[in-house]
Coordinates of C-alpha atoms in Angstrom, one line a residue:
M14 CA 8.8 -36.9 29.0
K15 CA 6.0 -34.4 30.3
K16 CA 8.3 -31.3 30.2
R17 CA 9.3 -32.5 26.3
I18 CA 5.4 -32.9 25.4
N19 CA 4.8 -29.1 26.9
D20 CA 7.7 -27.9 25.2
I21 CA 6.7 -29.3 21.7
M22 CA 3.0 -28.0 22.4
I23 CA 4.1 -24.4 23.2
A24 CA 6.5 -24.6 20.3
G25 CA 3.8 -25.9 18.0
F26 CA 1.2 -23.2 18.8
A27 CA 3.7 -20.6 18.7
L28 CA 4.9 -21.7 15.1
F29 CA 1.0 -21.8 14.2
A30 CA 0.5 -18.1 15.3
M31 CA 3.5 -17.0 13.3
F32 CA 2.6 -18.7 10.2
L33 CA -1.1 -18.0 10.5
G34 CA -0.2 -14.3 9.9
A35 CA -2.7 -11.7 9.8
G36 CA -2.5 -11.0 6.3
N37 CA -2.9 -14.5 5.1
M38 CA -6.3 -15.0 6.3
I39 CA -7.9 -12.8 3.4
F40 CA -6.9 -15.7 0.7
P41 CA -9.0 -18.7 1.3
P42 CA -12.3 -17.0 1.3
T43 CA -11.6 -15.6 -1.7
L44 CA -10.2 -19.1 -3.2
G45 CA -13.3 -20.5 -1.9
A46 CA -15.8 -18.2 -3.3
N47 CA -14.2 -18.0 -6.9
A48 CA -14.0 -21.9 -6.9
G49 CA -17.7 -22.2 -5.5
T50 CA -18.6 -25.9 -5.7
S51 CA -14.9 -26.7 -6.4
W52 CA -13.7 -25.0 -3.4
L53 CA -12.1 -28.4 -2.1
A54 CA -9.6 -28.6 -5.1
S55 CA -8.8 -25.0 -4.5
L56 CA -8.0 -25.3 -1.1
L57 CA -5.9 -28.4 -1.5
G58 CA -3.7 -26.6 -4.2
F59 CA -3.6 -23.6 -1.4
L60 CA -2.8 -26.0 1.4
I61 CA 0.4 -27.5 -0.2
T62 CA 2.3 -24.5 -0.9
G63 CA 0.7 -22.3 1.8
V64 CA 1.1 -24.9 4.8
G65 CA 3.0 -28.2 3.4
F66 CA 5.8 -26.5 2.0
P67 CA 6.3 -24.1 4.9
V68 CA 6.2 -26.5 7.4
L69 CA 8.5 -28.9 5.5
G70 CA 10.9 -25.8 5.3
V71 CA 11.1 -25.8 9.2
I72 CA 12.1 -29.3 9.6
S73 CA 14.3 -29.0 6.8
M74 CA 16.1 -26.3 8.3
T75 CA 17.0 -28.8 11.4
L76 CA 19.3 -30.7 9.1
S77 CA 21.0 -27.4 8.7
K78 CA 21.4 -27.0 12.3
G79 CA 19.2 -24.1 12.2
E80 CA 21.9 -22.0 10.2
V81 CA 21.3 -20.3 6.9
E82 CA 24.7 -20.6 5.9
E83 CA 24.3 -24.3 6.1
F84 CA 21.0 -24.4 4.2
T85 CA 22.6 -22.8 1.2
K86 CA 26.3 -24.1 1.6
N87 CA 26.1 -25.8 -1.7
L88 CA 25.2 -22.8 -3.5
S89 CA 27.6 -20.2 -4.8
P90 CA 28.3 -17.7 -2.1
W91 CA 27.2 -15.0 -4.3
F92 CA 23.9 -16.9 -5.4
S93 CA 23.3 -17.7 -1.6
T94 CA 23.7 -13.7 -0.5
L95 CA 21.5 -12.7 -3.4
L96 CA 18.6 -15.2 -2.4
I97 CA 18.7 -14.7 1.1
S98 CA 18.6 -10.9 0.5
T99 CA 15.6 -11.4 -2.2
I100 CA 13.8 -13.3 0.4
L101 CA 14.2 -10.7 3.2
L102 CA 13.2 -8.0 0.5
I103 CA 10.2 -9.9 -0.3
I104 CA 9.0 -10.6 3.2
G105 CA 10.2 -7.4 4.2
P106 CA 10.1 -3.8 2.7
L107 CA 8.9 -4.8 -0.8
F108 CA 5.6 -6.9 -0.2
A109 CA 5.0 -8.7 3.3
I110 CA 5.5 -5.4 5.7
P111 CA 3.5 -2.9 3.4
R112 CA 0.9 -5.5 3.3
T113 CA 0.3 -5.5 7.1
A114 CA -0.3 -1.8 7.2
A115 CA -2.7 -2.2 4.2
T116 CA -4.5 -5.1 5.5
T117 CA -4.6 -3.2 8.8
Y118 CA -6.1 -0.3 7.1
E119 CA -8.6 -2.3 5.0
I120 CA -10.1 -4.3 7.7
G121 CA -9.3 -2.3 10.9
V122 CA -10.2 1.3 9.6
H123 CA -11.8 1.7 6.6
P124 CA -15.0 -0.6 7.0
F125 CA -15.8 1.9 9.9
L126 CA -15.4 5.0 8.0
T127 CA -17.3 4.1 4.9
G128 CA -20.6 6.3 4.6
M129 CA -19.1 8.8 6.9
L130 CA -16.4 10.1 4.8
N131 CA -16.4 10.8 1.0
E132 CA -13.6 9.4 -1.3
N133 CA -10.9 12.0 -1.0
A134 CA -11.3 12.0 2.9
L135 CA -11.0 8.4 2.8
N136 CA -7.8 8.2 0.9
I137 CA -6.4 10.8 2.9
A138 CA -7.7 8.7 6.3
G139 CA -5.6 5.6 4.6
I140 CA -2.6 7.9 4.4
V141 CA -2.7 8.8 7.8
A142 CA -3.8 5.7 9.2
R143 CA -0.5 3.9 7.5
L144 CA 1.7 6.6 8.9
V145 CA 0.6 5.8 12.2
F146 CA 0.9 2.3 11.6
F147 CA 4.7 2.7 10.6
I148 CA 5.4 5.4 13.0
A149 CA 4.6 2.7 15.9
T150 CA 6.2 0.1 14.0
F151 CA 9.4 2.4 13.8
I152 CA 9.1 3.0 17.8
F153 CA 8.6 -0.3 18.7
V154 CA 11.6 -1.7 16.8
L155 CA 14.0 0.8 18.2
N156 CA 12.5 0.5 21.8
P157 CA 12.2 -3.4 22.0
G158 CA 10.2 -4.5 25.3
K159 CA 7.5 -6.6 27.0
V160 CA 4.4 -4.3 24.8
I161 CA 5.1 -6.2 21.8
D162 CA 5.4 -9.3 23.4
T163 CA 2.2 -8.4 25.2
I164 CA 0.4 -7.8 22.3
G165 CA 1.5 -10.9 20.6
K166 CA 0.8 -13.2 23.8
F167 CA -2.8 -11.7 24.4
L168 CA -3.9 -10.9 21.0
T169 CA -3.1 -14.3 19.3
P170 CA -5.7 -16.2 21.4
I171 CA -8.2 -13.4 20.9
L172 CA -7.7 -14.0 16.9
I173 CA -7.9 -17.5 17.1
I174 CA -11.2 -17.5 19.2
V175 CA -12.6 -14.9 16.9
L176 CA -11.8 -17.1 13.9
A177 CA -13.2 -20.4 15.9
L178 CA -16.5 -18.5 16.4
V179 CA -16.6 -17.1 12.9
I180 CA -16.1 -20.2 10.9
G181 CA -18.1 -22.1 13.8
K182 CA -21.3 -20.1 13.1
G183 CA -20.5 -20.4 9.2
I184 CA -20.6 -23.9 9.4
F185 CA -23.8 -24.6 11.6
A186 CA -25.5 -21.5 10.4
P187 CA -24.2 -21.6 6.4
L188 CA -24.8 -18.1 4.8
G189 CA -25.9 -20.2 1.6
T190 CA -24.6 -23.1 -0.8
P191 CA -21.3 -22.9 -2.9
A192 CA -22.6 -21.8 -6.1
P193 CA -21.7 -23.4 -9.5
V194 CA -18.9 -21.7 -11.5
E195 CA -17.1 -22.3 -14.8
D196 CA -14.9 -25.2 -14.9
R197 CA -11.1 -24.2 -14.4
N198 CA -8.1 -25.8 -13.1
F199 CA -8.9 -24.9 -9.5
F200 CA -6.3 -26.8 -8.0
L201 CA -3.3 -24.8 -9.9
I202 CA -5.3 -21.6 -8.9
G203 CA -5.3 -22.2 -5.2
F204 CA -1.5 -23.9 -5.5
R205 CA -0.5 -20.7 -6.9
G206 CA -2.6 -18.6 -4.6
G207 CA -0.4 -20.1 -1.5
Y208 CA 2.8 -18.3 -2.8
Q209 CA 1.3 -15.2 -1.6
T210 CA 1.2 -16.3 1.9
M211 CA 5.1 -16.1 1.7
D212 CA 5.2 -18.7 4.3
A213 CA 7.8 -21.1 2.4
L214 CA 10.2 -18.1 2.3
G215 CA 9.8 -17.0 6.1
S216 CA 9.9 -20.7 7.3
I217 CA 14.0 -20.5 6.7
L218 CA 13.6 -17.5 9.3
L219 CA 11.0 -18.9 11.8
A220 CA 13.1 -22.4 11.8
I221 CA 15.7 -20.4 13.3
I222 CA 13.6 -19.3 16.1
V223 CA 12.1 -22.7 16.7
I224 CA 15.4 -24.4 16.9
E225 CA 17.0 -21.8 18.7
S226 CA 14.2 -22.1 21.4
L227 CA 14.5 -25.9 21.5
I228 CA 18.2 -25.6 22.4
A229 CA 17.8 -23.0 24.7
R230 CA 15.5 -25.4 26.6
G231 CA 18.1 -28.2 26.6
Y232 CA 17.2 -30.1 23.7
K233 CA 20.3 -31.2 21.5
G234 CA 21.5 -33.6 18.8
R235 CA 20.1 -33.5 15.3
K236 CA 18.0 -36.5 15.9
T237 CA 16.1 -35.1 18.9
L238 CA 15.8 -31.6 17.1
F239 CA 14.3 -33.3 13.8
S240 CA 11.8 -35.4 15.7
M241 CA 10.9 -32.5 18.0
T242 CA 10.7 -30.2 14.9
A243 CA 8.9 -32.6 13.0
I244 CA 5.8 -32.9 15.6
I245 CA 5.7 -29.2 16.2
G246 CA 5.4 -28.8 12.3
L247 CA 2.5 -31.1 12.7
I248 CA 0.7 -29.2 15.1
A249 CA 1.2 -26.0 13.3
C250 CA 0.0 -27.8 9.9
I251 CA -3.2 -29.4 11.7
G252 CA -4.0 -25.7 13.2
L253 CA -3.6 -23.8 10.0
A254 CA -5.1 -26.5 7.9
L255 CA -8.5 -26.1 10.1
V256 CA -8.4 -22.3 10.0
Y257 CA -7.8 -22.4 6.1
T258 CA -10.3 -24.7 5.6
G259 CA -13.1 -23.0 7.5
L260 CA -12.3 -19.8 5.8
A261 CA -12.3 -21.3 2.5
Y262 CA -15.8 -22.9 3.4
L263 CA -16.9 -19.4 4.4
G264 CA -16.1 -18.1 1.2
A265 CA -17.4 -21.0 -1.0
S266 CA -20.8 -20.7 1.1
S267 CA -21.2 -17.2 0.5
S268 CA -20.4 -17.5 -3.3
G269 CA -23.8 -17.0 -4.4
L270 CA -24.3 -13.7 -2.0
L271 CA -21.3 -11.6 -2.9
A272 CA -19.6 -10.5 -5.8
E273 CA -16.7 -12.3 -7.4
S274 CA -15.0 -9.4 -8.2
M275 CA -14.9 -8.4 -4.6
D276 CA -11.5 -7.5 -2.8
K277 CA -10.0 -10.0 -0.5
T278 CA -10.1 -7.8 2.6
D279 CA -14.0 -6.7 1.8
R280 CA -15.1 -10.2 1.4
L281 CA -13.7 -11.3 4.7
V282 CA -15.1 -8.1 6.4
K283 CA -18.3 -8.8 4.8
I284 CA -18.5 -12.3 5.6
V285 CA -17.9 -11.7 9.6
D286 CA -20.4 -8.5 9.4
L287 CA -23.1 -11.1 7.9
L288 CA -22.2 -13.8 10.4
W289 CA -21.8 -11.6 13.6
G290 CA -22.8 -8.0 12.8
R291 CA -20.9 -4.8 13.8
W292 CA -19.6 -6.6 17.2
G293 CA -17.9 -9.3 15.3
K294 CA -16.5 -7.0 12.6
T295 CA -15.0 -4.4 15.5
I296 CA -13.0 -7.2 17.1
L297 CA -11.7 -8.7 14.3
G298 CA -10.6 -5.7 13.0
L299 CA -8.9 -4.5 16.2
S300 CA -7.3 -8.1 16.6
I301 CA -6.0 -8.7 13.1
S302 CA -4.6 -4.8 13.3
F303 CA -2.4 -5.4 16.6
A304 CA -1.4 -9.1 14.8
C305 CA -0.3 -7.1 11.7
L306 CA 1.5 -4.5 13.9
T307 CA 3.4 -7.5 16.0
T308 CA 4.2 -8.9 12.4
S309 CA 5.4 -5.8 11.0
V310 CA 7.7 -5.2 14.2
G311 CA 9.3 -8.7 13.8
L312 CA 9.7 -8.4 10.0
T313 CA 11.2 -5.1 10.3
T314 CA 13.7 -6.4 13.1
I315 CA 15.0 -9.3 11.1
G316 CA 15.3 -7.3 7.8
G317 CA 17.4 -4.6 9.6
E318 CA 19.5 -6.6 11.6
Y319 CA 20.7 -8.6 8.3
F320 CA 21.1 -5.9 6.0
S321 CA 22.9 -3.4 8.4
K322 CA 25.1 -6.5 9.2
K323 CA 25.4 -7.1 5.2
L324 CA 25.9 -3.4 4.3
K325 CA 28.1 -2.5 7.4
L326 CA 25.9 0.3 8.3
P327 CA 24.2 1.4 11.7
Y328 CA 20.8 -0.3 12.5
K329 CA 18.9 2.8 12.9
P330 CA 19.2 4.2 9.5
V331 CA 18.5 0.9 8.0
V332 CA 15.2 0.1 9.8
A333 CA 14.3 3.6 9.2
I334 CA 14.7 3.1 5.3
I335 CA 12.6 -0.1 5.5
T336 CA 9.6 1.7 7.3
I337 CA 9.8 4.4 4.7
I338 CA 9.6 2.1 1.8
S339 CA 7.0 -0.2 3.1
F340 CA 5.0 3.0 4.1
F341 CA 5.0 4.5 0.3
I342 CA 4.4 0.7 -1.0
S343 CA 1.5 -0.1 1.3
I344 CA -0.6 3.2 -0.5
V345 CA -1.2 0.8 -3.5
G346 CA -3.5 -1.4 -1.3
V347 CA -3.5 -5.1 -0.7
E348 CA -4.7 -6.0 -4.0
G349 CA -2.0 -3.7 -5.6
I350 CA 0.6 -5.5 -3.6
I351 CA -0.8 -8.8 -4.4
L352 CA -0.8 -7.9 -8.0
F353 CA 2.9 -6.8 -7.8
A354 CA 4.0 -10.0 -5.8
G355 CA 2.7 -12.6 -8.1
P356 CA 5.2 -12.5 -10.9
I357 CA 8.0 -12.0 -8.3
L358 CA 6.8 -15.1 -6.0
E359 CA 6.5 -17.1 -9.5
I360 CA 10.2 -16.7 -9.6
V361 CA 11.3 -17.2 -6.1
Y362 CA 8.9 -19.5 -4.5
P363 CA 9.9 -22.8 -6.7
V364 CA 13.9 -22.3 -6.0
V365 CA 13.1 -22.0 -2.3
I366 CA 11.0 -25.3 -2.2
A367 CA 13.4 -26.9 -4.3
L368 CA 16.2 -26.2 -1.8
I369 CA 13.8 -27.2 1.1
F370 CA 13.5 -31.0 -0.8
I371 CA 17.2 -31.0 -1.6
N372 CA 18.3 -30.3 1.9
F373 CA 16.5 -33.6 3.1
F374 CA 18.8 -35.5 0.7
A375 CA 22.1 -33.2 0.5
R376 CA 24.0 -35.3 2.7
F377 CA 23.8 -38.0 0.4
L378 CA 24.8 -36.1 -2.7
P379 CA 28.6 -36.5 -3.5
N380 CA 29.2 -32.8 -4.6
C381 CA 27.6 -29.4 -4.7
W382 CA 26.7 -29.6 -8.3
F383 CA 23.9 -31.7 -7.7
T384 CA 22.1 -28.9 -6.0
R385 CA 23.5 -26.1 -8.1
G386 CA 22.3 -28.0 -11.5
A387 CA 18.7 -28.4 -9.8
I388 CA 18.2 -24.8 -8.7
I389 CA 19.5 -23.8 -12.3
G390 CA 17.1 -26.0 -13.8
T391 CA 14.4 -24.5 -11.6
L392 CA 15.5 -21.2 -11.9
L393 CA 15.1 -21.3 -15.6
V394 CA 11.7 -22.4 -15.6
S395 CA 10.4 -20.1 -13.2
L396 CA 12.2 -17.3 -14.4
S397 CA 10.6 -17.9 -17.7
L398 CA 7.0 -18.4 -16.1
G399 CA 7.6 -15.0 -14.1
V400 CA 8.6 -13.2 -17.2
T401 CA 5.2 -14.3 -18.9
Y402 CA 3.3 -12.7 -16.1
L403 CA 5.3 -9.5 -16.4
R404 CA 4.5 -9.0 -20.0
G405 CA 2.3 -6.3 -19.7
F406 CA 5.0 -4.3 -17.4
I407 CA 7.6 -5.1 -19.9
N408 CA 5.8 -3.9 -22.9
T409 CA 4.8 -0.7 -21.6
V410 CA 7.8 0.3 -19.7
F411 CA 10.1 -0.8 -22.5
K412 CA 7.8 0.0 -25.2
T413 CA 7.9 -3.2 -26.9
S414 CA 5.4 -5.7 -28.2
L415 CA 7.0 -9.0 -26.8
D416 CA 4.8 -11.8 -27.1
F417 CA 5.3 -14.9 -24.8
T418 CA 2.6 -17.1 -26.1
A419 CA 4.9 -19.7 -27.5
T420 CA 7.0 -19.6 -24.3
R421 CA 4.0 -20.0 -22.2
A422 CA 2.7 -23.0 -24.2
F423 CA 5.9 -24.8 -24.2
L424 CA 6.2 -24.4 -20.2
D425 CA 2.4 -25.6 -20.1
K426 CA 3.4 -28.8 -21.8
L427 CA 6.3 -29.6 -19.1
P428 CA 5.5 -32.6 -17.2
L429 CA 3.4 -31.6 -14.1
A430 CA 2.7 -28.3 -15.0
G431 CA -0.9 -28.7 -14.5
I432 CA -0.3 -29.2 -10.6
G433 CA 2.1 -26.2 -10.6
L434 CA 5.2 -28.2 -10.5
S435 CA 6.6 -28.0 -14.2
W436 CA 10.2 -26.9 -12.5
I437 CA 10.4 -30.6 -11.3
V438 CA 11.7 -32.7 -14.1
P439 CA 14.0 -29.9 -15.4
A440 CA 15.7 -29.4 -12.0
I441 CA 16.1 -33.1 -11.6
V442 CA 17.8 -33.6 -14.8
L443 CA 20.0 -30.7 -15.0
G444 CA 20.8 -31.7 -11.3
I445 CA 22.1 -35.1 -12.5
I446 CA 24.1 -33.9 -15.6
C447 CA 25.7 -31.2 -13.6
G448 CA 26.5 -33.5 -10.6
V449 CA 27.8 -36.5 -12.8
I450 CA 30.1 -33.9 -14.8
A451 CA 31.3 -32.9 -11.7
M452 CA 32.1 -36.1 -10.2
F453 CA 34.4 -36.6 -13.2
T454 CA 35.8 -33.0 -13.1
K455 CA 36.1 -33.4 -9.4
S456 CA 34.5 -30.2 -9.2
C457 CA 33.3 -29.1 -5.5
K458 CA 33.7 -32.7 -4.4
K459 CA 32.6 -33.1 -0.7

């Protein structure tokens, strides 16, 4: 029993560290600042999509034996491959990996060069810093060893201690009081803001690591793995909720001091500077930089292994391509990456959330069309919503003047749209319709 508790605690804190992700810490302070006195509503929405759904994703994967193929088995093979490939591109070279480099520069380098260099020199320094970051990533990916494990082992506790000190001082010696702001649907803003963590997407892959580690320690059986993973997920959930709540409060308490238009990385750096001065800012910058490097290496490795296997290409050229693409995208900066990622996450995130929930009940469904219908219903709504966010881009690139006002108005009238779950009712309805039809046609019967 003692060994089991110890293994659960170790895995729980490891999952917490993996989910925490250096890039995710920049979101709660801005959510809190923009919501002011309504920061708790914004935080609640963020915690659901940025913590709750990812943890459920890990637990859900235990029912699929920790295998992606089992998790997506009720989908058509081509769509399953497309979905997993899309997820790996999102948490890989398109958004997540570039964001680690951009975050490293904006928190770990830029604050210390401002005032010393002019704008042109800062731009050059930014490119050089990103280049060094990805050269290091490439070297570590091709030469796996104890260095990156050591960084993760020692830097994660340091990062947690730094956050505890920053949040603790911010609570006991607050920078100010939350300022009143114009009333908006802050819950929905936080809910969609949680998409940017990308953790629900990554949970499918992180679950494999957790489950394999438990199996390696001698634990077997679906019931045992499910119960242990549930507790592990709860530990990670509590840890993340505490950190994000603290950071959101810091943002809210500084809402009267800092401009609302401030970039997310600048806000976090400024808050730490106000609380702990240059030393605090330096330690935070270093710990986040190394944590970002660890994350970049891990994501590049996962993407390299998957795409080299799928495309039947050598591993080294694949990771080189991933690294090069990530470098160029990272140059647009954290805010630019977030802006581009938004519409794509609006499309993909609900589909993954739907799959996570369906997987809890998959064994009770008589055929695969209950799942497929639900995903079609989800995708119809999420794709429509994503396209409305891409209106400006579509009209500019294709020289059109499309107006999605009517589409957006319709989507906003769907049940649960006010809390970001407009896809649920269409998913349930289409899932039932397709599943019942398949029962009579005996299509895809288990």
